[in-house]
Short mmCIF file of C-alpha atoms and ligand atoms in Angstrom, two decimals:
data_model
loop_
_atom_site.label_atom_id
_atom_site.label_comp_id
_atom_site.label_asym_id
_atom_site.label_seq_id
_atom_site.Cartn_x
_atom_site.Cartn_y
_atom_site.Cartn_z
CA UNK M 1 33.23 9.64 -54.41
CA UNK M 2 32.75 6.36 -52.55
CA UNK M 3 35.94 4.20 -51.67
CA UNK M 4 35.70 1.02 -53.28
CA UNK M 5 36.77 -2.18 -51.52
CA UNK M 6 37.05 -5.42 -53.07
CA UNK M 7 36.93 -8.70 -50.81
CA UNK M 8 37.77 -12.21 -51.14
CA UNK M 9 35.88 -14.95 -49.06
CA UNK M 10 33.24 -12.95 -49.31
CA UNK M 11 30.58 -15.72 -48.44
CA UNK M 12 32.57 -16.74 -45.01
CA UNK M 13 32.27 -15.08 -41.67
CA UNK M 14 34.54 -12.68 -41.77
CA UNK M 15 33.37 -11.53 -45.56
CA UNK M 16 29.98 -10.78 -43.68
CA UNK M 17 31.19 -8.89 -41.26
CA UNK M 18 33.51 -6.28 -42.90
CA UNK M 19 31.02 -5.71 -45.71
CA UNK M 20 28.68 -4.52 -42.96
CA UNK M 21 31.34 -2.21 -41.70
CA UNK M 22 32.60 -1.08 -44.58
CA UNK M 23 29.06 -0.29 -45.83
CA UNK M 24 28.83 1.33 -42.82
CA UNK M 25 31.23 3.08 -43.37
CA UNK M 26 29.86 4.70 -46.83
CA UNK M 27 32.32 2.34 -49.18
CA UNK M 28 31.29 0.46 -52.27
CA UNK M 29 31.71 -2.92 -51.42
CA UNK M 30 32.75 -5.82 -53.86
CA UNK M 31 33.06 -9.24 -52.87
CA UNK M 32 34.75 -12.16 -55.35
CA UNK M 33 32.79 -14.91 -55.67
CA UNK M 34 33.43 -17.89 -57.02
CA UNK M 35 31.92 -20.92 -58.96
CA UNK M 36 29.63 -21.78 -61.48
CA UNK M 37 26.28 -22.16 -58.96
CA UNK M 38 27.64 -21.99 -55.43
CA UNK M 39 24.83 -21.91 -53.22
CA UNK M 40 26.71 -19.36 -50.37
CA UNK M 41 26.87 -17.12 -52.85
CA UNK M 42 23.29 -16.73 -52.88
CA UNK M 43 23.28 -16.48 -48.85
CA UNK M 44 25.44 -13.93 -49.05
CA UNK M 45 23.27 -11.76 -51.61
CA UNK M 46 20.16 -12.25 -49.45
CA UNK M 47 22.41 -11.00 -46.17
CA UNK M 48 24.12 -8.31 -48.09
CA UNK M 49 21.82 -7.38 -50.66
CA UNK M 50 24.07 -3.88 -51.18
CA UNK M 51 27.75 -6.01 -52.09
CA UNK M 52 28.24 -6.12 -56.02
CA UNK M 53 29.38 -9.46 -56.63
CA UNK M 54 32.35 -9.96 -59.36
CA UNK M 55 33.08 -13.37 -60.46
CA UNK M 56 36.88 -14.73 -59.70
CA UNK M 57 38.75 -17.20 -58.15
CA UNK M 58 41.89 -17.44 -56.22
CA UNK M 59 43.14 -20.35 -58.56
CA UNK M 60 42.24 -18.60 -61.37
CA UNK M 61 45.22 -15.48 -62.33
CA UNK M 62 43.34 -13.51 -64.87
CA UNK M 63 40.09 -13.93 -63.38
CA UNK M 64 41.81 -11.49 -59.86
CA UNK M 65 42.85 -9.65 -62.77
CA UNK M 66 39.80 -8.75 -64.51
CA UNK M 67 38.11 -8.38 -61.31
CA UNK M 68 40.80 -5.40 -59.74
CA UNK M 69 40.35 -4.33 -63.59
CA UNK M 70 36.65 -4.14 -63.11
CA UNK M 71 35.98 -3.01 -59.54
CA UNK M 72 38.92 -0.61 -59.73
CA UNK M 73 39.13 -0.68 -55.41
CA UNK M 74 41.06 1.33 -53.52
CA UNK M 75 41.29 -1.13 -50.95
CA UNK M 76 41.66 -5.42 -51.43
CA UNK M 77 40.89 -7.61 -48.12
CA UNK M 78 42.28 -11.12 -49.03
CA UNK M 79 40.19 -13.28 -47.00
CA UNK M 80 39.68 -15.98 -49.09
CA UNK M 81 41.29 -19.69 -48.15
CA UNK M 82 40.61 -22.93 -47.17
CA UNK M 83 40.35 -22.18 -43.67
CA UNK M 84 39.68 -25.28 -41.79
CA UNK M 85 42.98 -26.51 -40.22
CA UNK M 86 42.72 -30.34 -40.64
CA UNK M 87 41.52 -29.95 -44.33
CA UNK M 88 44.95 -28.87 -44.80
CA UNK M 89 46.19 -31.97 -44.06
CA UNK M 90 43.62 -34.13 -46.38
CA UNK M 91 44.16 -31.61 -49.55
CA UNK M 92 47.83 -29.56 -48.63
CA UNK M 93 48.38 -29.18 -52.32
CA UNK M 94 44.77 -27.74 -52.63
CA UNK M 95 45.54 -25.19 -49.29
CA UNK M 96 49.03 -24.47 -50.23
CA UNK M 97 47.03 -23.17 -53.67
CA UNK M 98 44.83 -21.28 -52.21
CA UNK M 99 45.72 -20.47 -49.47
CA UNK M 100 49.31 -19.79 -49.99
CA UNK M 101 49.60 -19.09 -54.00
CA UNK M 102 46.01 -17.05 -54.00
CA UNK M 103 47.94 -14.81 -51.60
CA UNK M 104 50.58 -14.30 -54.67
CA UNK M 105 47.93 -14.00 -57.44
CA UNK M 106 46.16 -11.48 -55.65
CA UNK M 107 49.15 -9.28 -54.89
CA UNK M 108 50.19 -9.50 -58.57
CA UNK M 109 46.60 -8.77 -59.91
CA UNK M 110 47.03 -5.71 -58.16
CA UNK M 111 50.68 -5.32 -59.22
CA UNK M 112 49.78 -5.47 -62.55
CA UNK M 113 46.64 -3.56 -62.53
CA UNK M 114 48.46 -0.66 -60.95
CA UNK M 115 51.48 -0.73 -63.19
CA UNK M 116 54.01 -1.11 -60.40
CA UNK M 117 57.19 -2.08 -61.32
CA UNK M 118 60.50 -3.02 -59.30
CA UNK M 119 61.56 -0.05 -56.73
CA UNK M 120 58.45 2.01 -58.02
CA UNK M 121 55.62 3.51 -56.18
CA UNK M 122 53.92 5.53 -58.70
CA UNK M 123 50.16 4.91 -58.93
CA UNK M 124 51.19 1.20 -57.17
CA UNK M 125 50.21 2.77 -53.86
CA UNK M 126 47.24 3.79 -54.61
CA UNK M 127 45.65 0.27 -54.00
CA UNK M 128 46.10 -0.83 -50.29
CA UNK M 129 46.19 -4.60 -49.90
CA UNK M 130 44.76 -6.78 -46.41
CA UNK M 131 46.14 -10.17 -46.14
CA UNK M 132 44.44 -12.33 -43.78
CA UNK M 133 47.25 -14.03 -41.81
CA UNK M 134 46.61 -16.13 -38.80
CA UNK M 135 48.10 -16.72 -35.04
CA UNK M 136 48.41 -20.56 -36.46
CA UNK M 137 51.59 -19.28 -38.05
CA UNK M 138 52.85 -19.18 -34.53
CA UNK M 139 52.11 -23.24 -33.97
CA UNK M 140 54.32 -24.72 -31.49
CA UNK M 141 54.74 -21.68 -29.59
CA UNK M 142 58.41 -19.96 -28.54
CA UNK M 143 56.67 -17.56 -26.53
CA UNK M 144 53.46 -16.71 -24.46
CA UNK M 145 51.97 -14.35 -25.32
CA UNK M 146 52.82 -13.96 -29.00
CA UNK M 147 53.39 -10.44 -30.71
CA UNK M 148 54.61 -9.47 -34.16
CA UNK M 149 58.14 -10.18 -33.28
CA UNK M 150 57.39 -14.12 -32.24
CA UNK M 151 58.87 -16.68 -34.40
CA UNK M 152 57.10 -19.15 -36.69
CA UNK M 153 56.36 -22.82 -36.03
CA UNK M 154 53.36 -23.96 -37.90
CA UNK M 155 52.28 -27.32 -37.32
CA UNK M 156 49.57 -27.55 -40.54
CA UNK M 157 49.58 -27.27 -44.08
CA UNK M 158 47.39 -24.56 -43.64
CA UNK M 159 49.64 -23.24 -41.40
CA UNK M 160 52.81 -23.23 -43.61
CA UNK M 161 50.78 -21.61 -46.44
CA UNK M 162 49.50 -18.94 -44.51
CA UNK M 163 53.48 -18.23 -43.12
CA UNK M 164 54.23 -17.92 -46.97
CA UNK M 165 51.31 -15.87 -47.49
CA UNK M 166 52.43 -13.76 -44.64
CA UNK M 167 56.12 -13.26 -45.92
CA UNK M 168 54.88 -12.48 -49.59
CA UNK M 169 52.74 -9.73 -48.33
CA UNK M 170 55.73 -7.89 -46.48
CA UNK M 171 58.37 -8.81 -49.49
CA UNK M 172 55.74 -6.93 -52.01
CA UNK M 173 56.00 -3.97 -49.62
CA UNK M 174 59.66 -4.16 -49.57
CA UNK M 175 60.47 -4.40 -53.31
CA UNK M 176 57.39 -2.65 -54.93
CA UNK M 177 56.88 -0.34 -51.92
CA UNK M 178 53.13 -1.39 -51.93
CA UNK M 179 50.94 -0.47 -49.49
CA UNK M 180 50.64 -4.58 -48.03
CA UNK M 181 49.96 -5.45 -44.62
CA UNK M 182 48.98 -8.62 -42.51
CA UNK M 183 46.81 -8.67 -39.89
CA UNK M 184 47.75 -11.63 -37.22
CA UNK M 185 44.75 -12.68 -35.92
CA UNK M 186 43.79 -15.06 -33.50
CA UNK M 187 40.76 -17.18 -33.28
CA UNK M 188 37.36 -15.17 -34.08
CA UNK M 189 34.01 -16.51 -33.67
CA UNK M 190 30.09 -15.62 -34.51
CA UNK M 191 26.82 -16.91 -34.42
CA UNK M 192 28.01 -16.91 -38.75
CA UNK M 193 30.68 -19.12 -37.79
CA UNK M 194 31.38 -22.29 -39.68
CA UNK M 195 29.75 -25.53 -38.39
CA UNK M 196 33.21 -27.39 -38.59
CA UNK M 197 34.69 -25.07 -36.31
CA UNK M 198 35.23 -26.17 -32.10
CA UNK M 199 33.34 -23.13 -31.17
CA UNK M 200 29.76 -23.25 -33.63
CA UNK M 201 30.23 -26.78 -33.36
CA UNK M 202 29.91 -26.87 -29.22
CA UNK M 203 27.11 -24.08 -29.51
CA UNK M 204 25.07 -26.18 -31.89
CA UNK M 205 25.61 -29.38 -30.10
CA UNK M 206 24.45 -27.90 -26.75
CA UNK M 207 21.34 -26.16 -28.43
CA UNK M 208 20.47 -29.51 -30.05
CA UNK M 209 20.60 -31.47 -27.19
CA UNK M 210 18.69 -29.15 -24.79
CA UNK M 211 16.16 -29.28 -28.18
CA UNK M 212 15.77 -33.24 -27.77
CA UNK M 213 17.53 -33.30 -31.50
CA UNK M 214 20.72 -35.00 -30.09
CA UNK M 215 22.14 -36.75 -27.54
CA UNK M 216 25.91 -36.38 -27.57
CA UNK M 217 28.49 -34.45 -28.64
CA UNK M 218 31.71 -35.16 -29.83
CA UNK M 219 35.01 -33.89 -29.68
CA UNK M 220 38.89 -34.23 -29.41
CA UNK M 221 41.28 -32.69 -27.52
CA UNK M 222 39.28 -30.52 -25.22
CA UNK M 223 42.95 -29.51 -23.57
CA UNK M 224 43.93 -27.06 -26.36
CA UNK M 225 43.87 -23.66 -25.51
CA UNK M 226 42.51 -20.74 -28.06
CA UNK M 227 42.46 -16.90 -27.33
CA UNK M 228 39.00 -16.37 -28.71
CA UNK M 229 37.43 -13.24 -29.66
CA UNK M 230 34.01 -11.75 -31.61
CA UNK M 231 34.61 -11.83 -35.55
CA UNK M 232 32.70 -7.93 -35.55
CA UNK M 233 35.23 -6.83 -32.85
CA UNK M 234 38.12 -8.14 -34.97
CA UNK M 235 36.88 -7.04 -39.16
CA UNK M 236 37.24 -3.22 -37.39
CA UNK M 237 40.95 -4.04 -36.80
CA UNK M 238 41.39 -4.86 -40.46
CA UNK M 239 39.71 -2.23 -41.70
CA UNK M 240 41.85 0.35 -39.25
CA UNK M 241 44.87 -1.61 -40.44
CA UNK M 242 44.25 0.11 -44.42
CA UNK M 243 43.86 3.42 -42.67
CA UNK M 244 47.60 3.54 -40.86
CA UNK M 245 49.96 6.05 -42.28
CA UNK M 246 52.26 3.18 -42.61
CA UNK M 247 51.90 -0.02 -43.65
CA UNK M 248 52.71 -2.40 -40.87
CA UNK M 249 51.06 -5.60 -39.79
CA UNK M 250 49.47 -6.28 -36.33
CA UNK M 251 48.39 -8.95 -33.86
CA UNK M 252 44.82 -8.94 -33.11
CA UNK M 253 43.11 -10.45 -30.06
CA UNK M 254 42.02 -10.31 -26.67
CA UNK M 255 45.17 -11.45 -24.88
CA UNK M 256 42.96 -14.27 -22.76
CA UNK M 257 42.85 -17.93 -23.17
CA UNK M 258 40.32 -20.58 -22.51
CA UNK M 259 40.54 -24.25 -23.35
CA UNK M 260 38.03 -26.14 -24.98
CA UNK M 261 36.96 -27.80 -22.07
CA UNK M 262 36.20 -24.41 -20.78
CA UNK M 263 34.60 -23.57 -23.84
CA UNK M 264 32.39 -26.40 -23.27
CA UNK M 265 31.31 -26.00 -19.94
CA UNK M 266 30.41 -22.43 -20.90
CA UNK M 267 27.92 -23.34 -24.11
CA UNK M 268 26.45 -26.18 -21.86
CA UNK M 269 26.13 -23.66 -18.58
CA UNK M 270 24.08 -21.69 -20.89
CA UNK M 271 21.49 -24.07 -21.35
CA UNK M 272 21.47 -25.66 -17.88
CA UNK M 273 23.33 -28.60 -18.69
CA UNK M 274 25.81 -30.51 -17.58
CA UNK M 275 28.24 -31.30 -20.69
CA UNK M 276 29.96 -34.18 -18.40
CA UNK M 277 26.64 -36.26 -19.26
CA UNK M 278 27.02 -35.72 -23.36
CA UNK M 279 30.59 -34.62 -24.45
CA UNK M 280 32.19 -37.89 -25.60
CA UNK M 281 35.94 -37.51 -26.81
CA UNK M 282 36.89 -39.19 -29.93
CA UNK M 283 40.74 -39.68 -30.62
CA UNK M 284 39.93 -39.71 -34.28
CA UNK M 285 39.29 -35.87 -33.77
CA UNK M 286 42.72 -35.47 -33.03
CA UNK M 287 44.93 -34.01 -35.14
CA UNK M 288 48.35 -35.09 -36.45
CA UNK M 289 50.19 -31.89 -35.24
CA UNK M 290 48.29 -29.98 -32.66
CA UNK M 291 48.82 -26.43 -31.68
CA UNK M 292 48.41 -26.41 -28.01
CA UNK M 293 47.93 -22.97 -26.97
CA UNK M 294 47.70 -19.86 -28.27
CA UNK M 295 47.07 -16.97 -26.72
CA UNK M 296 47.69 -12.63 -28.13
CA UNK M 297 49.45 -9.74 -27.16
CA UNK M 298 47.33 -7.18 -28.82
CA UNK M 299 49.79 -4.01 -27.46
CA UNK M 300 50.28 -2.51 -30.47
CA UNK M 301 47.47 -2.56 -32.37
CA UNK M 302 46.00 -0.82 -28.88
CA UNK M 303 48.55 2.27 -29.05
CA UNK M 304 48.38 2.92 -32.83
CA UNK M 305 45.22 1.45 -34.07
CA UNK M 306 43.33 2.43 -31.29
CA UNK M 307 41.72 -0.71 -31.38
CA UNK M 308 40.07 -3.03 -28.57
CA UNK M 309 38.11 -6.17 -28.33
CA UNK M 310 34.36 -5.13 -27.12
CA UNK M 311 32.67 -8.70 -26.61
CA UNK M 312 34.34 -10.99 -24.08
CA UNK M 313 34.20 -15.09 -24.08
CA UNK M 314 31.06 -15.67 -22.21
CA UNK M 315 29.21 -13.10 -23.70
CA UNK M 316 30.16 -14.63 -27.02
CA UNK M 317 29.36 -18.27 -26.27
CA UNK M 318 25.92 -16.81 -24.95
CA UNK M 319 25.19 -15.16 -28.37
CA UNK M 320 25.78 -18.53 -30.41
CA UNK M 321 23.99 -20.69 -28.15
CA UNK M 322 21.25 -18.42 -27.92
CA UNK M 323 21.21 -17.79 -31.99
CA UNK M 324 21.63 -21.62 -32.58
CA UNK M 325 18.80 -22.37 -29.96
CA UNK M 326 16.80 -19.73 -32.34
CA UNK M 327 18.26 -21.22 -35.30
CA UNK M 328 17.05 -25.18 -34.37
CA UNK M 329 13.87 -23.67 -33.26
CA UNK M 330 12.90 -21.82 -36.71
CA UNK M 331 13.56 -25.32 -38.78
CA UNK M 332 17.55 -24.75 -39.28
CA UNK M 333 19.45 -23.84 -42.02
CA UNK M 334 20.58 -26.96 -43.61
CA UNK M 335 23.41 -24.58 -45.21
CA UNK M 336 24.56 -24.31 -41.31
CA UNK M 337 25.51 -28.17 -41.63
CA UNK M 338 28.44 -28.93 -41.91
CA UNK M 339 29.97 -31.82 -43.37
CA UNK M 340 33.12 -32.46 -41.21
CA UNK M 341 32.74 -34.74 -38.29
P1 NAP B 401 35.69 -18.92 -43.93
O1 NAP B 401 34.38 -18.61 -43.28
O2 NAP B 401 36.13 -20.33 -44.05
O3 NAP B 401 35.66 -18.28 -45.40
C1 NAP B 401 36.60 -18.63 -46.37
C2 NAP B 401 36.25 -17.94 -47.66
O4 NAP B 401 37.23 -18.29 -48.65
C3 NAP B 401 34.88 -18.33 -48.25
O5 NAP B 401 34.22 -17.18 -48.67
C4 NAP B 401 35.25 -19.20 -49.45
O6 NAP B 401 34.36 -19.11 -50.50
C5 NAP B 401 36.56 -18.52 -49.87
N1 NAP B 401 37.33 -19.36 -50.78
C6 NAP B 401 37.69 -20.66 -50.62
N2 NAP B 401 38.36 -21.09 -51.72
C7 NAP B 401 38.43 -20.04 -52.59
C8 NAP B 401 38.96 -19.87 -53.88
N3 NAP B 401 39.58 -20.86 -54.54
N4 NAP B 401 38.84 -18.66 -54.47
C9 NAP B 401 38.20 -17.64 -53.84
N5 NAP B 401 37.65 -17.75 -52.61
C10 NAP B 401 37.77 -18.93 -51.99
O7 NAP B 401 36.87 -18.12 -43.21
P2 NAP B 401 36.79 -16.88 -42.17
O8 NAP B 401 36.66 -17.43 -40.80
O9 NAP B 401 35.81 -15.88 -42.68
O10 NAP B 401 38.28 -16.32 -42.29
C11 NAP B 401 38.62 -15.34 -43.26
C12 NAP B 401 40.12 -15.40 -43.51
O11 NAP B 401 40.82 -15.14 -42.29
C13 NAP B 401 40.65 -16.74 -44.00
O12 NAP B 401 41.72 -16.47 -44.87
C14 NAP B 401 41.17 -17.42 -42.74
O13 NAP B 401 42.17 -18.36 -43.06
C15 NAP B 401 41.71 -16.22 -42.00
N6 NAP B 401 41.72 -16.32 -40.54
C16 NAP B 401 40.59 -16.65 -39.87
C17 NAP B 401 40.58 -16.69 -38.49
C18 NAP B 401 39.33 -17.04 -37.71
O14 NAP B 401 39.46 -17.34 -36.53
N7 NAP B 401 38.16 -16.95 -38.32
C19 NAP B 401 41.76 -16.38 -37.78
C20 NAP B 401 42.91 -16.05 -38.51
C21 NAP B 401 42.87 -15.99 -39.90
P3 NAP B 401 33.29 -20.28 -50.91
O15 NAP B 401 32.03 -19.91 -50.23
O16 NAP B 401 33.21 -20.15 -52.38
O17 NAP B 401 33.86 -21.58 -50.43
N1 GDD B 402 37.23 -28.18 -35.23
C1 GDD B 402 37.31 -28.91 -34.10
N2 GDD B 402 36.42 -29.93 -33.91
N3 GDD B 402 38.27 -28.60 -33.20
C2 GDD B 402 38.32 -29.33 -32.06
C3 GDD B 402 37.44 -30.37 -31.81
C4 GDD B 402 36.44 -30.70 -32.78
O1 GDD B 402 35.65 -31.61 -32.63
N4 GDD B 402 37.75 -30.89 -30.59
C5 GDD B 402 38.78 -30.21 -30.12
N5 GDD B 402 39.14 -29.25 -31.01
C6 GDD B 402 40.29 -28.33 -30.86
C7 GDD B 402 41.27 -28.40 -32.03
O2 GDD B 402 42.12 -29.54 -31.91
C8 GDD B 402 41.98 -27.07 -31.87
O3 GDD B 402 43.03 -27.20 -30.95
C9 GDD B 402 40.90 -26.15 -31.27
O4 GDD B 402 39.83 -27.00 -30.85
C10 GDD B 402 40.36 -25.10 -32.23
O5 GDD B 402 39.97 -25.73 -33.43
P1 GDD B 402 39.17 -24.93 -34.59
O6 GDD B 402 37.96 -24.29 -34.05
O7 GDD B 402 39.00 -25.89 -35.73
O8 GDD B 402 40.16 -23.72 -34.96
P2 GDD B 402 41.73 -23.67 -35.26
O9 GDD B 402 42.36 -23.01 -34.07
O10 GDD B 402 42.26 -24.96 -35.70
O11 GDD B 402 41.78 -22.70 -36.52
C11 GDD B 402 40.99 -21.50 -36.59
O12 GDD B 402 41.73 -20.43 -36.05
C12 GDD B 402 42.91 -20.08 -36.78
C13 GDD B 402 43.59 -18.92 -36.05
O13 GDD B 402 44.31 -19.40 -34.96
C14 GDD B 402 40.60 -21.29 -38.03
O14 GDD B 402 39.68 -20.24 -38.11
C15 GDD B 402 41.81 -20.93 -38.87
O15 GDD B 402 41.40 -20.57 -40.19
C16 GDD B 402 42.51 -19.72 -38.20
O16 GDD B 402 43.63 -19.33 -38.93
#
């Protein structure tokens, strides 16, 4: 028999990428979607025609219910959230729902699904549970570089929710003795990536101005530093993460930093140009609390995973440019758009 996964988020980058794998891998895949006639969700089915889609929503209780009921999985990713870190600050109450509460829904869809009461393992174990946690947990930064062991100091809504997401997961395996990890991962990028993101949003403004479709690009703090990494490279650690013995979480990235300014210069080497002529900073693309730096050490899930970043910066910046030069070419995808500044 197959092994049946069930994801959330589904129809973002990450969802794309570990469905591949996993199918890849021989596993059913299920992904959650959600709403009544969301257009990703019809992206998705034409990427991924082999994920069975079940209907559910991380606001929604007895709709992650019904779906564990239905798909029966023996493995949940939760990597659905409102992801973008200054939306956080516009609609907190909205992230902190989803993003932080989905994270306790999910685990108690599976709670309940499985029967697992307190101190019991029973059949609970049986479903193994991913929760998407993120290096912006880490914030202002006590350390560099940061490891499972480094302290918290978000400095977003998003980030706070994901901390509490983060702490949920481990308490569940601690008083259920669920099989619950979090993966810590740093900044992950694709030619799938978000348009609202620094990284898709610097490879599409280069391609479009070396098109003739724009002139100028701009940005805020181009100072911050990111340890950035390819979103294939880092849905392998997740999956490797369900196959432990033990359930532990894990860092995950490449241990190097770049800033955006370097980020920039990259995209804009790519296509022969030099970004000094169209990157115009805009202070109102600053945020209220930034995190400066980040920046992984990826030791241990090296030694017991066994796993290791494959694509390095430039190579990735190459592969978006060059896809979003294709991209602009072909017409566009007006889906690719996004609606952030
Ligand atoms: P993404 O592209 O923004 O995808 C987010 C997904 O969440 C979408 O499929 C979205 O579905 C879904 N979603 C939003 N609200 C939902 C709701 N109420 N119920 C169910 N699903 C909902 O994010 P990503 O880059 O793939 O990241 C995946 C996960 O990893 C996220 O939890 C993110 O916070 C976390 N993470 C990402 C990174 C990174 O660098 N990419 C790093 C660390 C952690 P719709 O299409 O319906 O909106
Ligand atoms: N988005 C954006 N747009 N960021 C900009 C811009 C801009 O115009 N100009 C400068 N930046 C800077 C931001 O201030 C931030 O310091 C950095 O670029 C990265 O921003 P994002 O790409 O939006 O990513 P993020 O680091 O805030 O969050 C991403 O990574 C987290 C993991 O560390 C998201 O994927 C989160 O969901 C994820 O948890």
């Amino acid at each position: 028999m197959a092994r049946r996964a069930l994801i959330t988020g589904i129809t973002g980058q990450d969802g794309s990428y570990l469905a591949e794998h996993l199918l890849e891998q021989g596993y059913e895949v299920w992904g959650l979607a959600r709403g009544q006639a969301n257009p990703r969700v019809s992206r998705m089915r034409r990427l991924l025609a082999d994920v069975q889609v079940v209907r559910g929503d991380l606001l929604d209780q007895g709709s992650l219910i019904s779906a564990v009921e239905r798909v029966q999985p023996d493995e949940v990713y939760n990597l659905g959230a409102i992801s973008f870190v200054p939306m956080s600050w516009e609609q907190a109450e909205l992230t902190a729902e989803v993003t932080g509460m989905g994270v306790l829904r999910m685990l108690e869809a599976i709670r309940v699904c499985s029967g697992v009461s307190r101190g019991g393992t029973g059949a609970a174990g049986q479903i193994r549970f991913y929760q998407a946690s993120s290096s912006e947990m880490f914030g202002q930064v006590s350390e560099t570089p940061q490891n499972e062991r480094t302290a918290f100091h978000p400095r977003s809504p998003y980030g706070v929710a994901k901390a509490y997401g983060h702490f949920l997961t481990q308490n569940y395996r601690e008083s259920y003795g669920m099989f619950a990890v979090s993966g810590i991962l740093f900044n992950h990028e694709s030619p799938r990536r978000g348009a609202e993101f620094v990284t898709r949003k610097v490879s599409l403004g280069a391609a479009r101005i070396k098109l003739g479709l724009a002139t100028e690009l701009r940005l805020g703090n181009l100072e911050a530093r990111r340890d950035w990494g390819f979103a294939g490279d880092y849905v392998k650690a997740m999956h490797l993460m369900l196959q432990a013995g033990n359930p532990e979480d894990y860092v995950i990235g490449t241990g190097r930093m770049k800033s955006v300014r370097e980020l920039v210069e990259a995209a804009f080497n790519a296509v022969g140009l030099d970004w000094e002529r169209y990157v115009v900073t805009d202070q109102t693309l600053h945020r209220p609390a930034e995190v400066d730096l980040l920046c992984a050490e990826p030791k241990k899930a090296r030694t017991q995973l066994g796993w290791e970043p494959r694509v390095a910066f430039d190579e990735l910046v190459a592969m978006m440019v060059e896809s979003d030069l294709r991209l602009l070419t072909d017409g566009g995808d007006p889906h690719e758009d996004s609606s952030w500044p």
